[in-house]
Coordinates of C-alpha atoms in Angstrom, one line a residue:
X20 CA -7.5 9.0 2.4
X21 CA -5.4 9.2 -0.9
X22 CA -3.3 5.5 -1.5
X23 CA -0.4 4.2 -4.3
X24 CA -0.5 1.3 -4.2
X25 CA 2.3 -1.2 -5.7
X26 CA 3.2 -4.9 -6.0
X27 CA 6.5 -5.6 -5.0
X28 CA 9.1 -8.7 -5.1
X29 CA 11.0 -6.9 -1.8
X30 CA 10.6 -3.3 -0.8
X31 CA 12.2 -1.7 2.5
X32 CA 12.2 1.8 4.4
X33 CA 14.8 3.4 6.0
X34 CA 15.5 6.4 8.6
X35 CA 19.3 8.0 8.4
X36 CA 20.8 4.5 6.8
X37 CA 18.7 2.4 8.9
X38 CA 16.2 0.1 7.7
X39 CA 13.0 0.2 10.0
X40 CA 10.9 -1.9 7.7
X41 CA 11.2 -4.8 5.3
X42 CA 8.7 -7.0 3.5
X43 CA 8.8 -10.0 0.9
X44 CA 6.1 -10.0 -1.9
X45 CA 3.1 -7.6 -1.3
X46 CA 2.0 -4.5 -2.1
X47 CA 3.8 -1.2 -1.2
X48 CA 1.3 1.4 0.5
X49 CA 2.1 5.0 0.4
X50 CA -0.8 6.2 2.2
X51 CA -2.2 10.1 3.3
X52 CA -4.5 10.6 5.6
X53 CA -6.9 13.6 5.5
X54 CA -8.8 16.3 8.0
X55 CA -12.1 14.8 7.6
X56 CA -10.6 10.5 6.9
X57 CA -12.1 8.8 9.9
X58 CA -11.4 5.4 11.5
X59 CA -14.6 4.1 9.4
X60 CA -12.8 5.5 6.2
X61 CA -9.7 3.1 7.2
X62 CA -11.2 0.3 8.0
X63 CA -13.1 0.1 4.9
X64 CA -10.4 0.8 3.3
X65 CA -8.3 -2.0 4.4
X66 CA -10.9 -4.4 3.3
X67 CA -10.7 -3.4 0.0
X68 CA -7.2 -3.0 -0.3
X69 CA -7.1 -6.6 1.2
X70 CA -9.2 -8.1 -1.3
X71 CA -8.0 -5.9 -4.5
X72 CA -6.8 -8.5 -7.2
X73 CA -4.0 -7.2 -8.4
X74 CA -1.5 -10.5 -8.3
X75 CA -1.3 -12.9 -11.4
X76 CA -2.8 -16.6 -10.8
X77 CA -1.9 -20.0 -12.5
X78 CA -3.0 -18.7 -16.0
X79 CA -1.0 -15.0 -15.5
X80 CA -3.8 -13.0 -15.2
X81 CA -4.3 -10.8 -12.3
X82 CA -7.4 -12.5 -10.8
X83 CA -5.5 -13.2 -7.1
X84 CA -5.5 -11.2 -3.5
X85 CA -2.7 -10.5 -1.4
X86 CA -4.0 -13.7 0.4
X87 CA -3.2 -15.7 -2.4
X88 CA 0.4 -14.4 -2.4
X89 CA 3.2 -16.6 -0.2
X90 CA 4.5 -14.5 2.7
X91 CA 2.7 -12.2 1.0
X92 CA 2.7 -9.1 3.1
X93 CA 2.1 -5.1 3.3
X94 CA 4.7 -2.1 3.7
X95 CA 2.9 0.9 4.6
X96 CA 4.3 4.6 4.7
X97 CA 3.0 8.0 5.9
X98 CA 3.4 10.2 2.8
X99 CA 1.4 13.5 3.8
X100 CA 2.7 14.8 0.4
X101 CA -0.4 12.7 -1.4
X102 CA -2.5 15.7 0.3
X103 CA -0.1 18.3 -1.6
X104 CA -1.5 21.4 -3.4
X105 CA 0.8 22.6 -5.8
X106 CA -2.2 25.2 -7.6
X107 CA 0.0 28.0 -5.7
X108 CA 3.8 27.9 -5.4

């Protein structure tokens, strides 16, 4: 599995002008999945995505979780183009 991961005040996807998915604070998760990623691969993954501290605490340095975050929350998208091999074309 191949991730980008970014903090975001607000973020939102949409399909033909229509918003399908909407979060506060969090992290924005553009996420491929591989041939050989298997359920073990995701679940680990989620941990540690879970527990990355990538927000800022009381002092402003990024020492916090996503559990540490208000309403903090998670917008994941499909992106198969994290998989792309431009060596060829």
């Amino acid at each position: 599995m191949r991730l980008v991961i970014q903090r975001v005040l607000h973020a939102s996807v949409s399909i033909r002008d229509q918003v399908v998915g909407r979060i506060g604070p969090g992290m924005l998760i553009l996420c491929g999945v591989g041939n050989a990623d298997t359920d073990a691969d995701a679940l680990w993954l989620a941990r540690k995505v879970s527990r990355l501290r990538i927000f800022s605490d009381a002092d402003g340095k990024m020492n916090e979780s996503i559990a540490a975050v208000p309403g903090g929350d998670f917008l994941v998208i499909s992106q198969f183009t994290l998989y792309g091999d431009c060596r060829k074309g």
